[in-house]
Short mmCIF file of C-alpha atoms in Angstrom, two decimals:
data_model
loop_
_atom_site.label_atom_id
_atom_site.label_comp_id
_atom_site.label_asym_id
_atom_site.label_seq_id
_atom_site.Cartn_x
_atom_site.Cartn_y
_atom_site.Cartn_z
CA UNK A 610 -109.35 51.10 82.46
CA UNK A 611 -105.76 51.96 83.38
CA UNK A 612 -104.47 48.70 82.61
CA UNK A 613 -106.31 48.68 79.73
CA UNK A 614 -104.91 51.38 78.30
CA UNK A 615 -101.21 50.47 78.83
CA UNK A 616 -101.96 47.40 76.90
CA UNK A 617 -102.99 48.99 73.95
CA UNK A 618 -100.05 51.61 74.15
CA UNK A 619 -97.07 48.17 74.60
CA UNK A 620 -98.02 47.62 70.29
CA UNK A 621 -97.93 50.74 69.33
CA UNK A 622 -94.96 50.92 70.41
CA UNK A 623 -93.71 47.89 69.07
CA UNK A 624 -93.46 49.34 65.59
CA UNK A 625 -91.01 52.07 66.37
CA UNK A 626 -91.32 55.71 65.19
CA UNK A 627 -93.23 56.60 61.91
CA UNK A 628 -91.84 55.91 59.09
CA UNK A 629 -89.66 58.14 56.60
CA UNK A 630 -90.31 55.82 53.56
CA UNK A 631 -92.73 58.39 52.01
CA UNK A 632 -90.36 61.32 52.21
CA UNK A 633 -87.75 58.93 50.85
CA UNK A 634 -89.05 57.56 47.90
CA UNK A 635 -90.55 61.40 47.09
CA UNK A 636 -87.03 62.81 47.12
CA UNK A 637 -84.53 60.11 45.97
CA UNK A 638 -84.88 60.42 42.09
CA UNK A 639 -83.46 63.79 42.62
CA UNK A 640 -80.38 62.61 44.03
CA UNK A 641 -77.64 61.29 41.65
CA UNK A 642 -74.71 59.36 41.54
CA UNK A 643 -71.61 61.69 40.07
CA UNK A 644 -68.94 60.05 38.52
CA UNK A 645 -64.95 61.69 37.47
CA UNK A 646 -62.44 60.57 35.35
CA UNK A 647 -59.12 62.18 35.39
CA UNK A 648 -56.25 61.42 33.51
CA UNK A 649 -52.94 61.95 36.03
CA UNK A 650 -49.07 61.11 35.79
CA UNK A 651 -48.58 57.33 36.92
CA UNK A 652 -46.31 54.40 36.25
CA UNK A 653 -47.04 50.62 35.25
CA UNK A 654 -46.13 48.08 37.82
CA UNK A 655 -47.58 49.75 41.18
CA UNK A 656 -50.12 47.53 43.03
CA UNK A 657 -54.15 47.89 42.19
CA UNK A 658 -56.41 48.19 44.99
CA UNK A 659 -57.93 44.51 45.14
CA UNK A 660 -61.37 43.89 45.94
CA UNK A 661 -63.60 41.63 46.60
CA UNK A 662 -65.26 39.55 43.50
CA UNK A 663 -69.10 40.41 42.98
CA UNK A 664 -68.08 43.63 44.42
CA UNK A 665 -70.35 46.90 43.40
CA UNK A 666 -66.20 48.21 43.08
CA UNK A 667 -65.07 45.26 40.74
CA UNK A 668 -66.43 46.99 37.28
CA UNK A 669 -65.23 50.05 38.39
CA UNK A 670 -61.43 49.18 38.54
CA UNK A 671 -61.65 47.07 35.67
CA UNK A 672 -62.56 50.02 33.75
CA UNK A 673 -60.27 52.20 34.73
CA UNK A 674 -57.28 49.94 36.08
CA UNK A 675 -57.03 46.24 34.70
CA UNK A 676 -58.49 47.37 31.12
CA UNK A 677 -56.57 50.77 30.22
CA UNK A 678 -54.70 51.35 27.44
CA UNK A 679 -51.27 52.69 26.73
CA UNK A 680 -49.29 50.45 28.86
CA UNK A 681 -45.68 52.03 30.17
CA UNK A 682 -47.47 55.84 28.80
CA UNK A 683 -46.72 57.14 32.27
CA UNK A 684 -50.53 57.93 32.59
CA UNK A 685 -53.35 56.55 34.04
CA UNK A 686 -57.02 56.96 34.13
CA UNK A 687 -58.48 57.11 38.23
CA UNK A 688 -61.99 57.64 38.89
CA UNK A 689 -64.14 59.13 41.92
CA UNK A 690 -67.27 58.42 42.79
CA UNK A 691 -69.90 61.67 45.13
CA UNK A 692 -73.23 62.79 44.69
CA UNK A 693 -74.95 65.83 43.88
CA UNK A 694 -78.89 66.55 43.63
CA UNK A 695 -81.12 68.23 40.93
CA UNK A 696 -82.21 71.63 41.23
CA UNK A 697 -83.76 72.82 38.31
CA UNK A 698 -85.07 70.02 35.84
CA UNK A 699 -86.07 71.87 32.87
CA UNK A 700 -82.32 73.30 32.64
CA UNK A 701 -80.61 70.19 34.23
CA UNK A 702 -78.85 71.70 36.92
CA UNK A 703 -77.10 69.85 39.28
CA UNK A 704 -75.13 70.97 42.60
CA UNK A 705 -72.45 68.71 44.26
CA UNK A 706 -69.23 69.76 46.29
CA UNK A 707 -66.04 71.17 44.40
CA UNK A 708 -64.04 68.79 45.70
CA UNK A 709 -65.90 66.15 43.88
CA UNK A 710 -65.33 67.47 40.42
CA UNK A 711 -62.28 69.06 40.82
CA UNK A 712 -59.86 68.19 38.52
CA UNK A 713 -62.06 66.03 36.54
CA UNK A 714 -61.22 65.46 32.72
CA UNK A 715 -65.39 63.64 32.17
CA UNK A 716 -68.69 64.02 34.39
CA UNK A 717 -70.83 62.20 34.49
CA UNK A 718 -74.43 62.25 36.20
CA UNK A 719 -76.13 58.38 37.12
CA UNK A 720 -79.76 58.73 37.53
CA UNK A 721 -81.38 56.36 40.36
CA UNK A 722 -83.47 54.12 37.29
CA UNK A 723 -79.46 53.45 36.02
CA UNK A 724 -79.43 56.38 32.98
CA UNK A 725 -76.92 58.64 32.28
CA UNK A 726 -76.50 62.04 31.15
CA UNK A 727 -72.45 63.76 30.32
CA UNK A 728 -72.38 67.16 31.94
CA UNK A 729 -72.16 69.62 29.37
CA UNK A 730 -70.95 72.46 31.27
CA UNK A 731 -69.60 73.43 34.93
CA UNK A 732 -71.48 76.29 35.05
CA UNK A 733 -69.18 77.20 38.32
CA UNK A 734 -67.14 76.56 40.92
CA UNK A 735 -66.40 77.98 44.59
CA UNK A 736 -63.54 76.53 46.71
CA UNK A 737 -64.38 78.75 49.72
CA UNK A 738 -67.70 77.07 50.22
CA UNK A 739 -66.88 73.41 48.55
CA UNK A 740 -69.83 74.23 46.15
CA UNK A 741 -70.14 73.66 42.14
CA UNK A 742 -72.91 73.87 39.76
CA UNK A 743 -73.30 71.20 36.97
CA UNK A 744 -75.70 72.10 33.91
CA UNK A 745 -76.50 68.92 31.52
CA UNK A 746 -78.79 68.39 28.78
CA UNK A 747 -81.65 66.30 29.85
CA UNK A 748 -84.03 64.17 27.34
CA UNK A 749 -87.45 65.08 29.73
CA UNK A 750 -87.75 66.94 32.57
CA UNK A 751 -85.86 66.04 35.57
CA UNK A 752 -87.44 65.65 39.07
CA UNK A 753 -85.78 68.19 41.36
CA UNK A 754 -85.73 69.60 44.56
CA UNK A 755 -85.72 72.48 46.61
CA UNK A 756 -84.11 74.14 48.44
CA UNK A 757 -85.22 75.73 52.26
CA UNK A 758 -83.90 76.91 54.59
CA UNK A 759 -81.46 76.18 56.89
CA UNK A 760 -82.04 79.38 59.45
CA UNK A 761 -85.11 77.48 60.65
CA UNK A 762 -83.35 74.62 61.98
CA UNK A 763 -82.91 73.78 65.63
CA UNK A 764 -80.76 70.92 67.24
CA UNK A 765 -82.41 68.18 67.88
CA UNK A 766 -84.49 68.37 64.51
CA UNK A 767 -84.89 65.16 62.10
CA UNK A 768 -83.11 65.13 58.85
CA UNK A 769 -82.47 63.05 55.80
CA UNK A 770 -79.48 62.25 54.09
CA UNK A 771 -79.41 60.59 50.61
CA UNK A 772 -76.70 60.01 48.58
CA UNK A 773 -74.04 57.54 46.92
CA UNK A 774 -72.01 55.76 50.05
CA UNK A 775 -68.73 53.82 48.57
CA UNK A 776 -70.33 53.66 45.25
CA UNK A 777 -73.51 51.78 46.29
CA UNK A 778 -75.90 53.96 44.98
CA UNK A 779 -78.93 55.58 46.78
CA UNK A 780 -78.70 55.36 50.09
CA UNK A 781 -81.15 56.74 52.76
CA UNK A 782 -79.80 56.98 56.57
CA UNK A 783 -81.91 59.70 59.31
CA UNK A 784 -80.77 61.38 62.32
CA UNK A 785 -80.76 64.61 64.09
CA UNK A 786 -79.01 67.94 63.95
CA UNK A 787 -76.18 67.90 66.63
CA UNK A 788 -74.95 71.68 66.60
CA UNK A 789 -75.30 74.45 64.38
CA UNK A 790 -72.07 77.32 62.78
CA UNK A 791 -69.67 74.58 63.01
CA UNK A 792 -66.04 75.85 62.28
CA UNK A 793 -63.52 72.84 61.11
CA UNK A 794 -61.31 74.80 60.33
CA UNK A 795 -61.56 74.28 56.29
CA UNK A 796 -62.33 77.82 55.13
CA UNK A 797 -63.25 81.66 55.88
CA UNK A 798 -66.56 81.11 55.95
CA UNK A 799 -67.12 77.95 58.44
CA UNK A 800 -70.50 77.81 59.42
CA UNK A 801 -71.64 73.89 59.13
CA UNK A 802 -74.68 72.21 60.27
CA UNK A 803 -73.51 68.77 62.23
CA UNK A 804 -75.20 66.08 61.73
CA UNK A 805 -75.32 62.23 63.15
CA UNK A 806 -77.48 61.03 60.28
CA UNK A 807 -74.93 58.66 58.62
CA UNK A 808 -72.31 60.13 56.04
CA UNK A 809 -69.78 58.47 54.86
CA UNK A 810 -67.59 58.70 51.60
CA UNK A 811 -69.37 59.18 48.26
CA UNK A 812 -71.90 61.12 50.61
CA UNK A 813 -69.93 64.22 49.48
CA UNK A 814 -72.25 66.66 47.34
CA UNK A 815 -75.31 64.89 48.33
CA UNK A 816 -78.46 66.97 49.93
CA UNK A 817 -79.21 66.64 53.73
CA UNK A 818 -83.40 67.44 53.76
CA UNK A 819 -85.53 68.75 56.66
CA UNK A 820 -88.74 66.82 57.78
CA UNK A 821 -90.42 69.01 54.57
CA UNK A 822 -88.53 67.37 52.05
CA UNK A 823 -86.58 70.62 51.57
CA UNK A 824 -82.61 70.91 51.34
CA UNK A 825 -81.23 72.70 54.18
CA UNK A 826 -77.64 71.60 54.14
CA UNK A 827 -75.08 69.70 51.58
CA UNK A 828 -73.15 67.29 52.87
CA UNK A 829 -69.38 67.93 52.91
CA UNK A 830 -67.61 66.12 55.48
CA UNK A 831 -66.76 63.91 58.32
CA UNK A 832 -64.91 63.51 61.53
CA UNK A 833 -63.77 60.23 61.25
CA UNK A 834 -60.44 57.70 62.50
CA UNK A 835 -61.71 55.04 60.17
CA UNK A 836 -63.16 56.69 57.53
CA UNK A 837 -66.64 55.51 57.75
CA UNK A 838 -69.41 57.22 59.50
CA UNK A 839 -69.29 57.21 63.66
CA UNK A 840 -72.08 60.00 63.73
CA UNK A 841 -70.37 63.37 63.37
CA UNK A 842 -70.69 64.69 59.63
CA UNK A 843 -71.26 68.28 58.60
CA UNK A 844 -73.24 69.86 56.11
CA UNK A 845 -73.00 73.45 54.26
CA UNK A 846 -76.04 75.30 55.49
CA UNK A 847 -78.65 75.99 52.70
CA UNK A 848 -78.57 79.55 53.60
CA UNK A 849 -74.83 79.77 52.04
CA UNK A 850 -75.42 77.25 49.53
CA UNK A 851 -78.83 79.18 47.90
CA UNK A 852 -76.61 82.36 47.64
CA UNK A 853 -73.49 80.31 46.46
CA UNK A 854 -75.66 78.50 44.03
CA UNK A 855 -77.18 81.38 42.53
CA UNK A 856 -74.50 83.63 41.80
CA UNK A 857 -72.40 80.81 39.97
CA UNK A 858 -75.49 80.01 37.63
CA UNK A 859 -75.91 83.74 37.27
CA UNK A 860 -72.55 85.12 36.87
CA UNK A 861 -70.47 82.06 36.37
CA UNK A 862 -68.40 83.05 39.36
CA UNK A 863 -69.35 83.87 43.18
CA UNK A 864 -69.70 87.79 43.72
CA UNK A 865 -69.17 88.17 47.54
CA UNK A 866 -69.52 91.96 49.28
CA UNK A 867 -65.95 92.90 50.98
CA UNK A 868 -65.91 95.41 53.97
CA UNK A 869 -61.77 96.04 53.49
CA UNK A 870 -60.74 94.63 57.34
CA UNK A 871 -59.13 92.98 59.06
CA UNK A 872 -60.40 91.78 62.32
CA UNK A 873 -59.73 89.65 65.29
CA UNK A 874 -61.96 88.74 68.13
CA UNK A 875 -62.70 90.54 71.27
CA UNK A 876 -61.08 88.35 74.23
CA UNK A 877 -61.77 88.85 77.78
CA UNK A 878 -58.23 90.90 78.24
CA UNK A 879 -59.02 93.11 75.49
CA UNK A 880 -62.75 94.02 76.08
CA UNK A 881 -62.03 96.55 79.16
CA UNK A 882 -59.45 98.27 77.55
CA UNK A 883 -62.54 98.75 74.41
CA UNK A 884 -65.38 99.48 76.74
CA UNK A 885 -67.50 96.17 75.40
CA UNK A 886 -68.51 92.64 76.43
CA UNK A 887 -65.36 90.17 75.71
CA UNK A 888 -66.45 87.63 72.96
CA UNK A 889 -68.71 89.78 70.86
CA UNK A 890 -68.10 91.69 68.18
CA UNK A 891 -65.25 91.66 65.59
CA UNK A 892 -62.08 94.35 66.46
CA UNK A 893 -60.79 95.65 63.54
CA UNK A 894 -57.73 95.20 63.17
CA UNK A 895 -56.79 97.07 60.55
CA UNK A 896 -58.67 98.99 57.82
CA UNK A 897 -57.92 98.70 53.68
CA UNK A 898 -56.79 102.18 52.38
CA UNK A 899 -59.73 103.44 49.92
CA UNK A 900 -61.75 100.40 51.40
CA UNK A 901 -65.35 100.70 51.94
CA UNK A 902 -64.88 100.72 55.67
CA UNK A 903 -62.18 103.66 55.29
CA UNK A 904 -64.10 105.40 53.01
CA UNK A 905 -67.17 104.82 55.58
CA UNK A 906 -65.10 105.87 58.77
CA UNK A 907 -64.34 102.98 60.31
CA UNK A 908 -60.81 102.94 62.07
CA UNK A 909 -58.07 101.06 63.65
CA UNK A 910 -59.81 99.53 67.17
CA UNK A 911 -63.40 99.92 66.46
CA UNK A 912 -65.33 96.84 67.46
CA UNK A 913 -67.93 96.15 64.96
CA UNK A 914 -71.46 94.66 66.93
CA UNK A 915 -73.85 94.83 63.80
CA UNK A 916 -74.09 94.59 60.44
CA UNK A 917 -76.79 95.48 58.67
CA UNK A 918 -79.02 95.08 61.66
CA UNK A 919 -77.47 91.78 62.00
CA UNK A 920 -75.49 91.36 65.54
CA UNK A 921 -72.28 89.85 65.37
CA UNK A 922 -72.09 87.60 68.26
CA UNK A 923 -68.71 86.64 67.10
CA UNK A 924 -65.42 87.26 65.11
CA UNK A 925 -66.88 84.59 62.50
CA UNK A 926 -69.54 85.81 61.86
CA UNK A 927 -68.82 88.73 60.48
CA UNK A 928 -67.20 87.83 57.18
CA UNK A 929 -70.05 85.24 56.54
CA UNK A 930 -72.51 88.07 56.52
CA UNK A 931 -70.38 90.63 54.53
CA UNK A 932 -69.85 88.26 51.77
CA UNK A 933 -73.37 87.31 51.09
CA UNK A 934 -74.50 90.81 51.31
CA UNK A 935 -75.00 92.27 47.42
CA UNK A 936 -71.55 94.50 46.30
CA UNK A 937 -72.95 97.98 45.96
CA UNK A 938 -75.45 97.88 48.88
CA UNK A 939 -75.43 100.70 51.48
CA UNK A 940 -75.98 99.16 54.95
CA UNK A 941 -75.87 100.23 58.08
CA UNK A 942 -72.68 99.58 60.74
CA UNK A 943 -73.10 99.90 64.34
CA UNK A 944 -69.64 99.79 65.94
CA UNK A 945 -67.96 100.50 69.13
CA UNK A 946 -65.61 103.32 69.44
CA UNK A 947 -64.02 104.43 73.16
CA UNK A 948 -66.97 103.05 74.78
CA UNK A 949 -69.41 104.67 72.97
CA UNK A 950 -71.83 103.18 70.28
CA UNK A 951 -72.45 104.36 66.83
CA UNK A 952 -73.70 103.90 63.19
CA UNK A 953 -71.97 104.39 60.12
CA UNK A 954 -73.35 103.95 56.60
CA UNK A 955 -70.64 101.84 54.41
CA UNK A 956 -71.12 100.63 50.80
CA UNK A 957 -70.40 97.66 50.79
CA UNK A 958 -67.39 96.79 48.06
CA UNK A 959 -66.87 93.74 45.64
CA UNK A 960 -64.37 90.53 47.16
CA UNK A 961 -61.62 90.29 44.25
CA UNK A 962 -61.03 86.42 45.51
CA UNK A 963 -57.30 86.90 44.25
CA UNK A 964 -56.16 90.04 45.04
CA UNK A 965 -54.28 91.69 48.36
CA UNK A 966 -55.20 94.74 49.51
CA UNK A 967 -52.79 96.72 50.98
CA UNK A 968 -53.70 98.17 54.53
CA UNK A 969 -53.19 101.54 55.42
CA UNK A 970 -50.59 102.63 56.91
CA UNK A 971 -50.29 105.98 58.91
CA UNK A 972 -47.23 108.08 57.58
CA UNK A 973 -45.24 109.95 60.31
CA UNK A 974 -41.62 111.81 60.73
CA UNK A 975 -38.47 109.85 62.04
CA UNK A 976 -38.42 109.45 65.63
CA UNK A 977 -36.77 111.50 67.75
CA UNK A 978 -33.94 109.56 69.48
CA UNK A 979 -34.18 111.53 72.57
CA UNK A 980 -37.39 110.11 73.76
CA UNK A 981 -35.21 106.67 74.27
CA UNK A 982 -33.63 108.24 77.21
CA UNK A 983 -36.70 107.07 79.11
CA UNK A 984 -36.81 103.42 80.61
CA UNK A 985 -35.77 100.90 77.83
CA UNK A 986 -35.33 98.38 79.73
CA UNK A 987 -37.22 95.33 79.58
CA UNK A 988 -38.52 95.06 83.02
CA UNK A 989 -40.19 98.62 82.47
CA UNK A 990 -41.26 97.39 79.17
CA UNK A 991 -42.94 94.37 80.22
CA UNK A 992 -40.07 92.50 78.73
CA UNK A 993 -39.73 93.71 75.92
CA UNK A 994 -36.50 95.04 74.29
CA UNK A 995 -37.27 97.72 71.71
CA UNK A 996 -35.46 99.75 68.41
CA UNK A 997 -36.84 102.63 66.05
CA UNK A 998 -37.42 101.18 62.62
CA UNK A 999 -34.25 102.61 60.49
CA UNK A 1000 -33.32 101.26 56.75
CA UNK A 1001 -30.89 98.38 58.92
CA UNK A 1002 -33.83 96.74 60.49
CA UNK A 1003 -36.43 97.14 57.58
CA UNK A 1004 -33.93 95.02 55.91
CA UNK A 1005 -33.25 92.59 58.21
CA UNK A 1006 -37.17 91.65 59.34
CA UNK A 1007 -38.70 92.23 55.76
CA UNK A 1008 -40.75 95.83 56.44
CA UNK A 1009 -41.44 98.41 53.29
CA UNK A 1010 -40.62 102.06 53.16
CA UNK A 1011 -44.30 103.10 55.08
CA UNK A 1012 -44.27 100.62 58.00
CA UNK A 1013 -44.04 103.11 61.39
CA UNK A 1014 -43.53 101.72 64.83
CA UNK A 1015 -40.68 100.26 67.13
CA UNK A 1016 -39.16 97.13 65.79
CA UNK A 1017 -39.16 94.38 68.88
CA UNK A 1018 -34.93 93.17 69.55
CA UNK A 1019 -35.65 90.72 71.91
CA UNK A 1020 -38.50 88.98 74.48
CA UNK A 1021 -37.84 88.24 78.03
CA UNK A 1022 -38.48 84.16 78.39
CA UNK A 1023 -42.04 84.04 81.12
CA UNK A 1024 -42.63 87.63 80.79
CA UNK A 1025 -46.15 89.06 80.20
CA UNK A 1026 -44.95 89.97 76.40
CA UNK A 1027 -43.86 86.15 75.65
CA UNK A 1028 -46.82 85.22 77.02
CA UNK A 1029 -48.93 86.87 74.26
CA UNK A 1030 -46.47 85.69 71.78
CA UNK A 1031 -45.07 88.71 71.17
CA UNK A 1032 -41.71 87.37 69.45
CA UNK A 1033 -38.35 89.52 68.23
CA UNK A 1034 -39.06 90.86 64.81
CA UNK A 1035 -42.66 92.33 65.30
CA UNK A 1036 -43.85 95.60 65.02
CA UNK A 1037 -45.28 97.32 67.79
CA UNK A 1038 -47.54 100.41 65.82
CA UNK A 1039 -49.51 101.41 68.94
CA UNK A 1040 -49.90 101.66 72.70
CA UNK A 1041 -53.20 102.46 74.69
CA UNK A 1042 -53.92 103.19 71.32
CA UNK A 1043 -51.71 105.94 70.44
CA UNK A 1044 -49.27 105.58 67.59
CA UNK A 1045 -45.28 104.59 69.30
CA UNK A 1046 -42.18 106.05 67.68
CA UNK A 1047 -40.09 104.89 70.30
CA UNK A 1048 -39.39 103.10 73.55
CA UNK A 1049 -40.35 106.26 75.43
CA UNK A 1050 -43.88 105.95 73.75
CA UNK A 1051 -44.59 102.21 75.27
CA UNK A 1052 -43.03 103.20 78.59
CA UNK A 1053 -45.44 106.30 78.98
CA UNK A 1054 -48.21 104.54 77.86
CA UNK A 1055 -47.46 101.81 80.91
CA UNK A 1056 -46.98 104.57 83.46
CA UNK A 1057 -50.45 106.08 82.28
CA UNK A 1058 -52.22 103.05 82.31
CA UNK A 1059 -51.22 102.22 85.76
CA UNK A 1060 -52.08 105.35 87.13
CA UNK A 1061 -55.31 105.32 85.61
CA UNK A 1062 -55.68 101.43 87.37
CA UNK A 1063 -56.07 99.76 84.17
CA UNK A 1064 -54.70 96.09 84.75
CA UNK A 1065 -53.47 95.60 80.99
CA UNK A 1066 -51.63 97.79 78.24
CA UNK A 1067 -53.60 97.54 74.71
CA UNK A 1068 -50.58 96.95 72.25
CA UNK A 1069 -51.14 97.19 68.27
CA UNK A 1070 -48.70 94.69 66.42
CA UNK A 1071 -47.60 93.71 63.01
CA UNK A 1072 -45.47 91.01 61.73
CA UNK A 1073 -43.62 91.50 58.79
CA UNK A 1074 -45.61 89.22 56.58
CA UNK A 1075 -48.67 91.75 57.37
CA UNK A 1076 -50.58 90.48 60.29
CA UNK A 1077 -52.04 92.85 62.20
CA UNK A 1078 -53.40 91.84 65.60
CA UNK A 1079 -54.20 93.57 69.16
CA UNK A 1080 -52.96 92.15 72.20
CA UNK A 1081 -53.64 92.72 75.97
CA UNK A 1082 -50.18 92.68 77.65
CA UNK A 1083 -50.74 92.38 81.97
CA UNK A 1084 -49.45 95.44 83.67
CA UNK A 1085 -47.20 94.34 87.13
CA UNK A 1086 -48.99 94.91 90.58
#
């Protein structure tokens, strides 16, 4: 019977895992083929990309290399090819990535059965999230697609990638979510599903679906030496799209909620001097005058550990979750303040994408020069050479009329200052906490700290562009 058994299973086996083809062929009329024309500065005589004859390319550069017009003009017609996917198609809306469309003089959207259709309108754009909406006109109704979400997802699940690989049309590959809130590095609000489902270019706008036939990511980018796929592509999680998505076919524009910080993360020589566990949370760095945060309370050194009942396990997180919370929306804050937890209620504010806010900055008297009769030197200072801020020095490193604090002269090479990167031109605003005026202020904050046993001196510190960050400096044995 045992045998028996295992020679039934050996077959079954044979034909390999079940099959994707009707999830496929449900979903791939709903993926499309975008192509851009732009018009950009260019002279005659440079060498054309040469390909192969009977290539799915050669048509392509024909049209918009061989055959142009307006020889010796100074201007050439170049074309790109991405995908994008059907959301709504009554209205004929279509979502891709900005950086498909950017820049683009003509649109146009290639159906699967070869039709196509001239986008009428980009509804809108968001360069944060490398997300655009594309409304045409559409003779029938449009099959579509939905989206789901992304939340849901663990590693190791199957998905499904469709979209337009080097021009070749649609194109089906599978695989597996790899790792979830990816950060490459290419915006504020990082938080990528990886994927090893195969992406290469022209996959860019295309939808990545779940096992449901749902959208849970768009497909963005690689990692790649060769510029094909080796299995490491990322997706923008559905969860950020569906809000991205909706406020540009709402408003035109993306509406994000803004907290007014600045924040850095909570690293393991900076948590004991706060009283919380190194790595979570988001330190505030600084807080926007008239901000929602200021107006809420928050200050200078609070950690924040939830938002909205939402922890923040780390620094990254935190702006992700402010922006797609609704401007105008009272939410609760639970930060960490000496030690101690608490909530504050903070409405949340509006993101202008384009405009600075200026921190705020504590006003205070002039110094009083005798406090520098105190050790100055920069052994006693951890190796740090220190000035008050008069007009002479506000000049020379760049700081307005209400920047307060001790300007840094000079670093001591392999001291515990250089090794924080503290460098000469900063501004050092506070020790242990408590605002400095002068050298005397950083030296009795060292000789407190010691006493107390504390193994590192919590320094506040600005550069002159307006960085604010804390730093742990080590206190000598």
């Amino acid at each position: 019977a045992v045998v028996s058994a295992q020679l039934l299973a050996t077959p079954a086996k044979a034909r390999g895992p079940v099959s994707v083809a009707p999830l496929a062929e449900d979903l791939i009329d709903a993926v499309v083929n975008i192509s851009t024309s732009q018009s950009v500065k260019g002279s005659d005589g440079k060498p054309l990309p040469r390909v192969p004859d009977g290539s799915p390319f050669e048509e392509l550069f024909d049209d918009f290399f061989k055959n142009r017009k307006g020889k010796g003009s100074g201007r050439r017609k170049v074309a790109s090819l991405g995908s994008g996917f059907v959301i709504d198609g009554n209205e004929g809306l279509v979502v891709t990535n900005n950086h498909v469309i950017e820049g683009a003089d003509e649109i146009t959207i290639v159906f699967r059965d070869g039709s196509k259709l001239k986008v009428e309108k980009v509804l809108g754009t968001d360069g944060k999230t490398d997300l655009a909406l594309l409304k045409v006109k559409p003779e029938r109704p449009l099959k579509s697609v939905k989206f789901g979400s992304s939340e849901q997802l663990r590693v190791g699940d199957w998905v499904l990638a469709i979209g337009n690989p080097f021009g070749l049309g649609g194109s089906v590959s599978v695989g597996i979510i790899s790792a979830k809130q990816r950060d490459i590095q290419s915006g504020p609000y990082d938080d990528y599903l990886q994927t090893d489902a195969a992406i290469n270019k022209g996959n860019s706008g295309g939808p990545l679906f779940n096992m449901e036939g749902e959208v849970i990511g768009v497909n963005t980018a690689i990692i790649s030496p060769t510029g094909g796929s080796i299995g490491i592509g990322f997706a923008v999680p559905s969860d950020v799209a569906m809000v991205v998505v909706d406020q540009l076919k709402r408003f035109g524009e993306t509406r994000r909620g803004w907290l007014g910080v600045n924040i850095q993360s909570v690293s393991e020589d900076i948590a004991p001097s706060l009283g919380v566990e190194p790595g979570r949370g988001a330190l505030v760095a600084s807080v926007a005058k008239d901000g929602p945060a200021d107006k809420a309370g928050i200050k200078t050194g609070d950690v924040i550990v939830k938002f909205d009942g939402k922890t923040i396990r780390s620094v990254r997180a935190l702006p992700r979750i402010v922006a797609q919370t609704a401007h105008g929306t009272t939410v609760d804050v639970e930060i960490a303040r000496d030690g101690k937890r608490q909530i504050v209620k903070v409405m949340v504010g509006r993101l202008e994408e384009n405009e600075e806010k200026e921190d705020d900055q504590s006003d205070a008297g002039p110094s009083d020069d005798k406090s520098n009769e105190l050790a100055t030197d920069q052994k006693s200072l951890l190796g740090l050479k220190v000035a008050p801020l008069d007009d002479e020095l506000r000049r020379k490193y760049g700081y307005g009329a209400k920047a307060r604090g001790v300007v840094v002269t000079d670093v001591a090479d392999g001291s515990p200052a250089a090794s924080k990167e503290i460098k000469a031109g900063s501004l050092i605003i506070e020790a242990a906490r408590k605002p400095v005026r002068s050298a005397a202020d950083i030296a009795s904050a060292i000789q407190a700290a010691q006493k107390s046993g504390r193994r590192a001196l919590l320094l506040r510190v600005e550069t002159s562009n307006g960085d604010l960050r804390f730093v742990a400096v080590a206190l000598p044995d």
